[in-house]
PDB file of N, CA, C and O in Angstrom:
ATOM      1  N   UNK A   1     214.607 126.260  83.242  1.00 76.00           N
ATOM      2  CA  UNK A   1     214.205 127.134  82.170  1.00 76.00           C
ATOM      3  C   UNK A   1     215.281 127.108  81.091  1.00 76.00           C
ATOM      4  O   UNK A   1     216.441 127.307  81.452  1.00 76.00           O
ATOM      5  N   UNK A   2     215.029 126.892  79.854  1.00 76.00           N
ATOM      6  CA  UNK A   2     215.740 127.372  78.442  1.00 76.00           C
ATOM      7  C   UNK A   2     214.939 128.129  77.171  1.00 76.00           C
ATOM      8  O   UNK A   2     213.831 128.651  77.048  1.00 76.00           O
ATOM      9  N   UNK A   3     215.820 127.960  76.504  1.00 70.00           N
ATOM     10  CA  UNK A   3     215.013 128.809  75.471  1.00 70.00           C
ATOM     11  C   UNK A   3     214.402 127.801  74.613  1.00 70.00           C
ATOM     12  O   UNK A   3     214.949 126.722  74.386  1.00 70.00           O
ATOM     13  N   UNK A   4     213.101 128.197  74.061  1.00 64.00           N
ATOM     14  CA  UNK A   4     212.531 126.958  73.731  1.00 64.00           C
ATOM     15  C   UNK A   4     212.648 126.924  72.379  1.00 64.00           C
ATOM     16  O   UNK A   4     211.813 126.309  71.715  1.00 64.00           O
ATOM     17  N   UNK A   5     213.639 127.541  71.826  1.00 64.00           N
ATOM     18  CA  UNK A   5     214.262 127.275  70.570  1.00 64.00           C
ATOM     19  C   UNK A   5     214.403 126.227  69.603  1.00 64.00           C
ATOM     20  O   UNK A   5     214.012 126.179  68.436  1.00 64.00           O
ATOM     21  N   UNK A   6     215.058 125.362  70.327  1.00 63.00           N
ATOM     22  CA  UNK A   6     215.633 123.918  69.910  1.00 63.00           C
ATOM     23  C   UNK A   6     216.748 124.720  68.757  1.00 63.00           C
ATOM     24  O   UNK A   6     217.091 125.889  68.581  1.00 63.00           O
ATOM     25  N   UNK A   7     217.016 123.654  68.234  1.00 63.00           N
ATOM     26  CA  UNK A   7     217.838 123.891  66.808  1.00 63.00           C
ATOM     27  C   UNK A   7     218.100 124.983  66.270  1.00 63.00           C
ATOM     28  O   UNK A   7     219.231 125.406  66.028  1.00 63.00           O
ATOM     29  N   UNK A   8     216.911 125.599  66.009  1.00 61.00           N
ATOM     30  CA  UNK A   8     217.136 127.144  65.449  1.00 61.00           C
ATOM     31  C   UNK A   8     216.837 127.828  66.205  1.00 61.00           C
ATOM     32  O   UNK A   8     215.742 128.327  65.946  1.00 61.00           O
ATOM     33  N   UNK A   9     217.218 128.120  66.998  1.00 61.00           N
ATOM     34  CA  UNK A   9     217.570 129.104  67.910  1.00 61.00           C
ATOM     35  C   UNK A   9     218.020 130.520  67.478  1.00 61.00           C
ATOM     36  O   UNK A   9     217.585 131.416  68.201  1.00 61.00           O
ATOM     37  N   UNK A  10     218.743 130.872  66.526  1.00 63.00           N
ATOM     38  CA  UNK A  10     219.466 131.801  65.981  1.00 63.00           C
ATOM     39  C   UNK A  10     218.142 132.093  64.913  1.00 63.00           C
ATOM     40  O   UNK A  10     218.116 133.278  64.579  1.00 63.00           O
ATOM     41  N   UNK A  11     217.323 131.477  64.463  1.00 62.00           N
ATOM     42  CA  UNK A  11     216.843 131.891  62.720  1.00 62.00           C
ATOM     43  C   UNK A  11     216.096 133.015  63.435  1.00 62.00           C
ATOM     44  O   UNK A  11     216.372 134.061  62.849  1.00 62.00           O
ATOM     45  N   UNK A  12     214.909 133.332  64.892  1.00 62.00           N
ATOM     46  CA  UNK A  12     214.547 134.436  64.945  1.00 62.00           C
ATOM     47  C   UNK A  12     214.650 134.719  65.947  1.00 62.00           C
ATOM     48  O   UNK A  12     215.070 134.042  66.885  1.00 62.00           O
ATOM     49  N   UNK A  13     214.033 136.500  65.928  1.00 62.00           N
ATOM     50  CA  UNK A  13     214.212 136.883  67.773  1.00 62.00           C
ATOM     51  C   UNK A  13     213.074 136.606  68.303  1.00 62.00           C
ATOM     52  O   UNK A  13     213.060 136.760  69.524  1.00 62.00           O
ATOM     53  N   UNK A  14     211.783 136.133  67.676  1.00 64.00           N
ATOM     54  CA  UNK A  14     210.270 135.922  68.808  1.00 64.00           C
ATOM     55  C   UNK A  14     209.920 134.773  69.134  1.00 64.00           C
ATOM     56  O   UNK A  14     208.894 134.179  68.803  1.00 64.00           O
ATOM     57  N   UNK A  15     210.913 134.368  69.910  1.00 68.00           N
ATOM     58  CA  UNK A  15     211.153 133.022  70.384  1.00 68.00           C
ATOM     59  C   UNK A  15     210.301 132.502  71.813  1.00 68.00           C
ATOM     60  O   UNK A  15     209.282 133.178  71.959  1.00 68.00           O
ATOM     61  N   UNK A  16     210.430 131.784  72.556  1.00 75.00           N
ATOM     62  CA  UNK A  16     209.662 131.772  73.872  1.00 75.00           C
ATOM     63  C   UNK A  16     210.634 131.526  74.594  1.00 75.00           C
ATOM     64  O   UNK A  16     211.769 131.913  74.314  1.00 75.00           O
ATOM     65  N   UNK A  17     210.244 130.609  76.000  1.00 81.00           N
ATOM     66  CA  UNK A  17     211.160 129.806  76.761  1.00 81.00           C
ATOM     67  C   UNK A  17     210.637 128.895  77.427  1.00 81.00           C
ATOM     68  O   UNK A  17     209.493 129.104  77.828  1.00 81.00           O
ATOM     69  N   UNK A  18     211.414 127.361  77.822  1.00 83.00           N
ATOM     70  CA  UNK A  18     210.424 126.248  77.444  1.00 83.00           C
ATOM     71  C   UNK A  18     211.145 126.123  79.210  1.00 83.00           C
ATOM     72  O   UNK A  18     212.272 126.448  79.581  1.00 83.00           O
ATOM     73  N   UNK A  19     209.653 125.355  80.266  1.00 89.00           N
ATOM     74  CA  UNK A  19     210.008 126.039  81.488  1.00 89.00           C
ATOM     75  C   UNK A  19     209.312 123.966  81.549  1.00 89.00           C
ATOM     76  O   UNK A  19     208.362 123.351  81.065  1.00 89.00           O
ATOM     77  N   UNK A  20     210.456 123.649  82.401  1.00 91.00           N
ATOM     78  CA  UNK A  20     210.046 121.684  82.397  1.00 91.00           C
ATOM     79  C   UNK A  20     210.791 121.732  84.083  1.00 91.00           C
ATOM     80  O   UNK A  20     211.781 122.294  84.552  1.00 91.00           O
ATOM     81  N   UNK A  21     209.551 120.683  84.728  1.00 95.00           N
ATOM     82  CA  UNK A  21     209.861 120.880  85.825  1.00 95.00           C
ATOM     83  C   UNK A  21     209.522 119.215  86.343  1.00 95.00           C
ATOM     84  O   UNK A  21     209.072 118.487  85.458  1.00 95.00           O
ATOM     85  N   UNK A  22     209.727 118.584  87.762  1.00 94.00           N
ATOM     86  CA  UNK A  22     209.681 117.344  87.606  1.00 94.00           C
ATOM     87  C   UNK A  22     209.618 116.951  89.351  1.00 94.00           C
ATOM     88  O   UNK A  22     210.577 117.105  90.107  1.00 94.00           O
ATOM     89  N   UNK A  23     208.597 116.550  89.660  1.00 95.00           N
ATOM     90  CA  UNK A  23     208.293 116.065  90.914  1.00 95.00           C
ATOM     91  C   UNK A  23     208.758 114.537  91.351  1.00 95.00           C
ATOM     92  O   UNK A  23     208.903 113.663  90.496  1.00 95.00           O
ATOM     93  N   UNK A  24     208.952 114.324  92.598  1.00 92.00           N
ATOM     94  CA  UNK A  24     209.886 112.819  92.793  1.00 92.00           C
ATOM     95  C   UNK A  24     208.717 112.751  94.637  1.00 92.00           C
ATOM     96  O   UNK A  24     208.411 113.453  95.601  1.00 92.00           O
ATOM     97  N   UNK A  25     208.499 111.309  94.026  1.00 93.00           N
ATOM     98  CA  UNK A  25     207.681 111.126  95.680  1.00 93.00           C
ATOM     99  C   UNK A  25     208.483 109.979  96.078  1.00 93.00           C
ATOM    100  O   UNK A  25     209.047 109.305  95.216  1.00 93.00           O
ATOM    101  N   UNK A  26     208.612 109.611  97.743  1.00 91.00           N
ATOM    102  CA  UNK A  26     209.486 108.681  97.885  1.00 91.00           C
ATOM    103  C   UNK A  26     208.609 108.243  98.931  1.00 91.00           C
ATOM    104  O   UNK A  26     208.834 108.625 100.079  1.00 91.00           O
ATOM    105  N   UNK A  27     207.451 107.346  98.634  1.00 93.00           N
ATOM    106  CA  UNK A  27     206.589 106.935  99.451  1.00 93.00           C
ATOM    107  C   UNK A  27     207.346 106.246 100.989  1.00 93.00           C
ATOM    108  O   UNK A  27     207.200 106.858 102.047  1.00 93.00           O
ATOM    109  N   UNK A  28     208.072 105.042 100.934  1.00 90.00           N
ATOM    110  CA  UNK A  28     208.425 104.203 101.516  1.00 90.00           C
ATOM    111  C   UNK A  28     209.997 104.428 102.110  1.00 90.00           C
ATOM    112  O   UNK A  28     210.653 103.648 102.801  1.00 90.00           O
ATOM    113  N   UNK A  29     210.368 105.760 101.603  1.00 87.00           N
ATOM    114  CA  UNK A  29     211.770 106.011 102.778  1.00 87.00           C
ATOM    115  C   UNK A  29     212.459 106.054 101.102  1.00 87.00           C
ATOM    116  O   UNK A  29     212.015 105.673 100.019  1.00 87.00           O
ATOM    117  N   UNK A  30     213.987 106.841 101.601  1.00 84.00           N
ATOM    118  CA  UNK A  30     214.998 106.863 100.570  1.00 84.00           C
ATOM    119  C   UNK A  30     215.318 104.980 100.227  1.00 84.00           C
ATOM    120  O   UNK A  30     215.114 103.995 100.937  1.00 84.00           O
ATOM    121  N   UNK A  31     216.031 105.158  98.485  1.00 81.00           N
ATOM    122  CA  UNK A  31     216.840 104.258  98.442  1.00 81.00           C
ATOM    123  C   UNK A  31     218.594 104.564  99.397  1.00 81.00           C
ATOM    124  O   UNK A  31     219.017 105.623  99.860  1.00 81.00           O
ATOM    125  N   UNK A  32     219.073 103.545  99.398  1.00 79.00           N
ATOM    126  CA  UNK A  32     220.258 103.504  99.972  1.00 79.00           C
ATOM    127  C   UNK A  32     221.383 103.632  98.975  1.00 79.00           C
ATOM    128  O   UNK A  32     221.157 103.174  97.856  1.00 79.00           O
ATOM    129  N   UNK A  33     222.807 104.298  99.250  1.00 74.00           N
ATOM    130  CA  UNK A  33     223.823 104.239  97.995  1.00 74.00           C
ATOM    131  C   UNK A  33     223.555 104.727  96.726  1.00 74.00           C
ATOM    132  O   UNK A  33     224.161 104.397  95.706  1.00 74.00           O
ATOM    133  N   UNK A  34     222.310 105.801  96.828  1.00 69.00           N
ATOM    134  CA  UNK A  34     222.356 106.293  95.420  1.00 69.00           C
ATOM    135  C   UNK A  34     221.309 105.402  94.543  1.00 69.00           C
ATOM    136  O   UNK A  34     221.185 105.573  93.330  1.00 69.00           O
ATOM    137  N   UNK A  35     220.476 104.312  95.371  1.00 67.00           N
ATOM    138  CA  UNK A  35     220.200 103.221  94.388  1.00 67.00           C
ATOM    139  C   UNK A  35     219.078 104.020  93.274  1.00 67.00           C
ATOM    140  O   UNK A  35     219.097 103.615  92.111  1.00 67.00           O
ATOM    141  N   UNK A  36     218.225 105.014  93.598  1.00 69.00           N
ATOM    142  CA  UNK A  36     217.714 105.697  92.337  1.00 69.00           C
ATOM    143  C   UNK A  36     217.852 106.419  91.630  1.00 69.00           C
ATOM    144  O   UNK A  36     216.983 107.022  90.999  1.00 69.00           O
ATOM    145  N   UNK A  37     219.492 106.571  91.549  1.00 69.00           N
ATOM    146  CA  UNK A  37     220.207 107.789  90.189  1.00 69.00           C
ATOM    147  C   UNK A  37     221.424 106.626  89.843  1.00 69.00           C
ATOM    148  O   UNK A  37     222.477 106.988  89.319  1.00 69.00           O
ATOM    149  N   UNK A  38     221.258 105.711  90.067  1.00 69.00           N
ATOM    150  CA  UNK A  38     222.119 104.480  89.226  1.00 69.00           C
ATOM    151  C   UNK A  38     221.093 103.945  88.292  1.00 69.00           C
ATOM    152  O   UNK A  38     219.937 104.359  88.374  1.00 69.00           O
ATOM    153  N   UNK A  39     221.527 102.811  87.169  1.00 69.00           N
ATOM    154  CA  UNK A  39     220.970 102.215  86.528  1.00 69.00           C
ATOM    155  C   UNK A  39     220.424 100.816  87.021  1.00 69.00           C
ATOM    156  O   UNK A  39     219.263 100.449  87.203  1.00 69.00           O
ATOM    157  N   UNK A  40     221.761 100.077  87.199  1.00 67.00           N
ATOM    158  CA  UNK A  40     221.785  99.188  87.848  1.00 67.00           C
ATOM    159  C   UNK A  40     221.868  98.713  89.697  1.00 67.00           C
ATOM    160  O   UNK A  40     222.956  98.806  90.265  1.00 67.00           O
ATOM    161  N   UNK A  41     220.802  98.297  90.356  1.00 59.00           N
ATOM    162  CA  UNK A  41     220.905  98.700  91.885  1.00 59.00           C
ATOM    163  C   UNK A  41     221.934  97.387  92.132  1.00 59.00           C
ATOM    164  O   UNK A  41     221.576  96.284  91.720  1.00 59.00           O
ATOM    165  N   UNK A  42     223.040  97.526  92.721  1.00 69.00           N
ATOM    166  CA  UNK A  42     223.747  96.427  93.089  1.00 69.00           C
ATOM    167  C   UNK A  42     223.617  96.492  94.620  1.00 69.00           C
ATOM    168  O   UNK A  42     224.389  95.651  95.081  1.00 69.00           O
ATOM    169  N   UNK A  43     222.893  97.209  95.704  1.00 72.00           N
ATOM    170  CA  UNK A  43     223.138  97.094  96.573  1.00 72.00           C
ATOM    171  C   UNK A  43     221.932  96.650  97.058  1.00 72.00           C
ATOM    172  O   UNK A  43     220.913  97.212  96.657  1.00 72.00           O
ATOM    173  N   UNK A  44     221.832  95.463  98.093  1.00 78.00           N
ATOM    174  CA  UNK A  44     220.441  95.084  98.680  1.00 78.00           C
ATOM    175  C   UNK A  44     220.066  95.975  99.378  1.00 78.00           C
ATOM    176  O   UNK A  44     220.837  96.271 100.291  1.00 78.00           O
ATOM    177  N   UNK A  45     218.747  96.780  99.263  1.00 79.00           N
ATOM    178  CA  UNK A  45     217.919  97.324 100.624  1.00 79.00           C
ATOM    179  C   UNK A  45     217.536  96.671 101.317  1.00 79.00           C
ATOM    180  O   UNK A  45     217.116  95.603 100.869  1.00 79.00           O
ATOM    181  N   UNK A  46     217.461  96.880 102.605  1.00 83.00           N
ATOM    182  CA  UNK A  46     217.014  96.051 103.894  1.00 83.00           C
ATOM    183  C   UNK A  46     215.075  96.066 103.677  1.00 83.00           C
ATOM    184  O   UNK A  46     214.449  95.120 104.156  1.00 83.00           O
ATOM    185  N   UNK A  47     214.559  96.833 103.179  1.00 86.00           N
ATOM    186  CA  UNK A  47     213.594  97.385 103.037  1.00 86.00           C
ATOM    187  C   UNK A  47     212.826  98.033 101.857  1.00 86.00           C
ATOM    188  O   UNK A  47     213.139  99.143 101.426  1.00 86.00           O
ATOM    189  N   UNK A  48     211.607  97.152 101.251  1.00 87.00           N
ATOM    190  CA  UNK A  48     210.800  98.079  99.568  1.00 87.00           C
ATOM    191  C   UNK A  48     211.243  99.439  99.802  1.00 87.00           C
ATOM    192  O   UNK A  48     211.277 100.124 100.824  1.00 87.00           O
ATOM    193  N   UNK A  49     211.583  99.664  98.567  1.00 85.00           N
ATOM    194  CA  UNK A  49     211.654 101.265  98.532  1.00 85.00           C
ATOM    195  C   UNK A  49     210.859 100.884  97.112  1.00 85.00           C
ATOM    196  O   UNK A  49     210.607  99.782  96.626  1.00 85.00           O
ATOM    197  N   UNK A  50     210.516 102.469  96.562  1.00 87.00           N
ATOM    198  CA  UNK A  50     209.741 102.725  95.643  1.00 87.00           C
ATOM    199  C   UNK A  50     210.128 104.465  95.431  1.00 87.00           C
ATOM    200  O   UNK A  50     210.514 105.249  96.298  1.00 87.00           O
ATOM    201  N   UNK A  51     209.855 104.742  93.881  1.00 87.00           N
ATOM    202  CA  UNK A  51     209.977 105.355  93.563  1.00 87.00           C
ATOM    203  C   UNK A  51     208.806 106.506  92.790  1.00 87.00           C
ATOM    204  O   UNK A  51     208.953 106.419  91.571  1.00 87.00           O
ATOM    205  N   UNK A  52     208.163 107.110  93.006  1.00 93.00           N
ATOM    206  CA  UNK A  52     206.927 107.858  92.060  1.00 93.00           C
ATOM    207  C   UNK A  52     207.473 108.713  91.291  1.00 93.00           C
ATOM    208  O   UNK A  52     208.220 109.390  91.997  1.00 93.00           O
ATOM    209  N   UNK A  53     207.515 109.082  90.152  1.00 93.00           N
ATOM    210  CA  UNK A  53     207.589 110.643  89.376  1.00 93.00           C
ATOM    211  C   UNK A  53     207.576 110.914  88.613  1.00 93.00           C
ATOM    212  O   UNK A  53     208.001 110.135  87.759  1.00 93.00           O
ATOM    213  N   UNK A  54     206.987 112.522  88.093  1.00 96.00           N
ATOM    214  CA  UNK A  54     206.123 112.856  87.162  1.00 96.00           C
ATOM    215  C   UNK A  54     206.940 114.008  86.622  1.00 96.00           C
ATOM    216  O   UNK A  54     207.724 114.670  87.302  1.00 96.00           O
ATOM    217  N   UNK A  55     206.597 114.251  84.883  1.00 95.00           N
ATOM    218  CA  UNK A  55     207.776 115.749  84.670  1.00 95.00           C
ATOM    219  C   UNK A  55     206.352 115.971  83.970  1.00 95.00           C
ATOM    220  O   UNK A  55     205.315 115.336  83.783  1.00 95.00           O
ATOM    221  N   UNK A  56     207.111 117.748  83.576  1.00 95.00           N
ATOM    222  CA  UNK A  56     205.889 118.442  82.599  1.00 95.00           C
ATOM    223  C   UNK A  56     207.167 119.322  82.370  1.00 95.00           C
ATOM    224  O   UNK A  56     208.169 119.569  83.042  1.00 95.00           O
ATOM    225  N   UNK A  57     206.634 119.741  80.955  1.00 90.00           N
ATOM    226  CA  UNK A  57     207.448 120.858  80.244  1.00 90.00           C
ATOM    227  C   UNK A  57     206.042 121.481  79.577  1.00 90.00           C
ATOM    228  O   UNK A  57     205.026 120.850  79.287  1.00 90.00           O
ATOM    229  N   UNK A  58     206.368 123.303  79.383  1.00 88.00           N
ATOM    230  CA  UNK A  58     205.644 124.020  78.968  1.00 88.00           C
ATOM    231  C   UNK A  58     206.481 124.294  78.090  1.00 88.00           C
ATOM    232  O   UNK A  58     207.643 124.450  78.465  1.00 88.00           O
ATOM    233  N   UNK A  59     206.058 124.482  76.225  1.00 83.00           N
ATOM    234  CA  UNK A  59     206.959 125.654  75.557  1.00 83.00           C
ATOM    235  C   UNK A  59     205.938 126.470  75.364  1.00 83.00           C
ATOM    236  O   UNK A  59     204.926 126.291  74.687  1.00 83.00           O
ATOM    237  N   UNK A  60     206.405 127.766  76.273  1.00 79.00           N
ATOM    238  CA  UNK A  60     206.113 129.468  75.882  1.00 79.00           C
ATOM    239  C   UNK A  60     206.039 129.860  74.593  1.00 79.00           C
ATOM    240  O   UNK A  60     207.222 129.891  74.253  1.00 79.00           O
ATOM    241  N   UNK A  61     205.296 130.223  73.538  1.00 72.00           N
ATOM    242  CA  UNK A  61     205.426 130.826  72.235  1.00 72.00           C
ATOM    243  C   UNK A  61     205.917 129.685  71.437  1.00 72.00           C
ATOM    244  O   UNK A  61     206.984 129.816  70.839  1.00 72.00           O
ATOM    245  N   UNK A  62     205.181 128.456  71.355  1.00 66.00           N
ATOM    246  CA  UNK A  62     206.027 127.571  70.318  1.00 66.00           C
ATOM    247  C   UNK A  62     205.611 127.976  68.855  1.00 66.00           C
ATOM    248  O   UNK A  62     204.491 128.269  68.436  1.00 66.00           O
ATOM    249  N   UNK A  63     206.596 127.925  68.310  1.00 61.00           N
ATOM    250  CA  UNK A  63     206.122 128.244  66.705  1.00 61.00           C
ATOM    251  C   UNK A  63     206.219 126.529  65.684  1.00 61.00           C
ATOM    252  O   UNK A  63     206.986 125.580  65.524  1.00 61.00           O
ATOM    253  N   UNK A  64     204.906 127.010  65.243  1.00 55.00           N
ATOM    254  CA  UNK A  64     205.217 125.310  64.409  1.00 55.00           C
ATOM    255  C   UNK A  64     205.966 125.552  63.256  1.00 55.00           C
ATOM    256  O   UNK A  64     206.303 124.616  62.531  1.00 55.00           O
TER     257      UNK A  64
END
């Protein structure tokens, strides 16, 4: 959760709050060593791994 402000944040007080949330499926077993919060995987898995995942953000009261 934050305030779903952005930038101007300060110009008023009837603001919302912007609520982003984010699901992770790991069909086929973990990666090994971190290999899916690195960029680059330098380490061989013995085994496919795979990764699924989905985000959503709501902004509460957005003002255009």
């Amino acid at each position: 959760m934050t305030l779903g402000e952005g930038r101007n944040w300060g110009s008023s007080s009837n603001g919302g709050m912007a609520y982003t949330g984010r699901l992770e499926l790991y069909p086929l077993g973990r990666f090994s060593a971190k290999g899916d919060l690195l960029e680059g995987d330098f380490d061989l898995e013995e085994r496919p791994c795979i990764l699924i995942a989905g985000a959503y953000s709501y902004n509460h009261r957005l003002r255009a």
